[in-house]
């Protein structure tokens, strides 16, 4: 285990930004399909899987707004499709996360 040993009389002050975890974001974003309204997801990392997921959600009818560089507002009230576009889903291994959310919302998924 690593540790920092600090010798001196001055107090340390500051902040550290922790970026969002890729695996968490890839699982959380498809889960917004279960909600029938607006979801705000914070601390979203800027990675290709997130970009693909937002394209999939948008293609299914969701409205997506970037509030800032790491915060998304996703409105799922107008999603009527239970089908994930194959052309987009084939670019990411974790596209299976959509299955559970779609089965919950529509009782079917493709």
Coordinates of C-alpha atoms in Angstrom, one line a residue:
X1 CA 0.0 0.0 0.0
X2 CA 1.3 3.5 -0.8
X3 CA 1.1 6.4 1.5
X4 CA 2.1 10.0 1.6
X5 CA 4.0 11.3 4.6
X6 CA 3.9 15.1 4.9
X7 CA 6.2 16.9 7.3
X8 CA 5.7 20.5 8.0
X9 CA 3.5 23.0 9.9
X10 CA 1.3 24.2 7.0
X11 CA -2.2 22.8 6.6
X12 CA -2.9 21.3 3.2
X13 CA -5.9 22.6 1.3
X14 CA -7.3 21.9 -2.2
X15 CA -9.5 19.8 -4.3
X16 CA -9.3 16.9 -6.7
X17 CA -11.7 16.2 -9.5
X18 CA -12.6 12.6 -9.8
X19 CA -13.8 11.7 -13.3
X20 CA -16.8 9.4 -13.8
X21 CA -16.2 5.7 -14.0
X22 CA -16.6 4.2 -17.5
X23 CA -18.2 1.0 -16.4
X24 CA -20.7 2.9 -14.2
X25 CA -21.8 5.3 -16.9
X26 CA -22.2 2.6 -19.5
X27 CA -24.6 0.8 -17.2
X28 CA -26.4 3.9 -15.8
X29 CA -27.2 5.6 -19.1
X30 CA -29.3 2.8 -20.7
X31 CA -31.1 2.5 -17.3
X32 CA -32.7 5.9 -17.9
X33 CA -35.1 4.2 -20.3
X34 CA -36.9 2.8 -17.2
X35 CA -37.9 6.4 -16.2
X36 CA -40.7 8.1 -18.0
X37 CA -39.4 11.6 -17.6
X38 CA -36.2 13.7 -17.4
X39 CA -33.1 12.3 -15.8
X40 CA -29.9 14.2 -15.0
X41 CA -26.8 12.1 -15.0
X42 CA -23.7 13.8 -13.6
X43 CA -20.0 12.9 -13.7
X44 CA -20.3 11.3 -17.1
X45 CA -16.9 10.6 -18.7
X46 CA -16.1 11.7 -22.2
X47 CA -15.6 8.3 -23.9
X48 CA -16.7 6.7 -27.1
X49 CA -19.1 4.3 -25.4
X50 CA -21.0 7.2 -23.8
X51 CA -21.2 8.9 -27.2
X52 CA -22.6 5.8 -28.8
X53 CA -25.2 5.3 -26.0
X54 CA -26.4 8.9 -26.4
X55 CA -26.8 8.3 -30.1
X56 CA -28.8 5.2 -29.5
X57 CA -31.0 6.9 -27.0
X58 CA -31.5 9.9 -29.3
X59 CA -32.3 7.5 -32.2
X60 CA -34.9 5.9 -30.1
X61 CA -36.6 9.2 -29.4
X62 CA -34.9 10.6 -26.3
X63 CA -34.0 14.3 -26.1
X64 CA -30.5 14.7 -24.8
X65 CA -29.0 18.0 -23.6
X66 CA -25.5 18.6 -22.3
X67 CA -25.7 20.8 -19.3
X68 CA -21.9 20.9 -19.0
X69 CA -19.0 18.8 -20.2
X70 CA -19.8 16.0 -17.7
X71 CA -23.6 16.3 -17.1
X72 CA -26.4 15.0 -19.3
X73 CA -30.1 15.7 -19.2
X74 CA -32.0 12.9 -20.8
X75 CA -35.8 13.1 -21.5
X76 CA -37.2 9.7 -22.2
X77 CA -40.9 10.7 -22.4
X78 CA -41.0 10.3 -26.2
X79 CA -39.3 6.9 -26.6
X80 CA -41.7 4.5 -28.4
X81 CA -39.2 2.1 -29.9
X82 CA -38.0 -1.1 -28.2
X83 CA -35.4 -1.7 -30.9
X84 CA -31.7 -0.7 -30.5
X85 CA -30.2 0.2 -33.9
X86 CA -27.8 -2.6 -34.8
X87 CA -25.5 -0.2 -36.7
X88 CA -24.8 1.7 -33.4
X89 CA -25.0 -1.2 -30.9
X90 CA -22.4 -3.3 -32.8
X91 CA -19.7 -0.7 -32.0
X92 CA -19.9 -1.4 -28.2
X93 CA -19.7 -4.6 -26.3
X94 CA -21.9 -3.3 -23.4
X95 CA -25.0 -2.7 -25.6
X96 CA -26.6 -5.6 -23.7
X97 CA -27.4 -3.2 -20.9
X98 CA -30.3 -1.9 -23.1
X99 CA -32.0 -5.3 -22.9
X100 CA -33.0 -5.1 -19.2
X101 CA -34.2 -1.5 -19.5
X102 CA -36.2 -2.2 -22.7
X103 CA -37.8 -5.3 -21.2
X104 CA -38.8 -3.4 -18.2
X105 CA -40.3 -0.5 -20.1
X106 CA -41.9 -2.4 -23.1
X107 CA -41.9 -6.1 -22.1
X108 CA -39.9 -6.7 -25.3
X109 CA -36.5 -5.8 -26.8
X110 CA -34.7 -6.2 -30.0

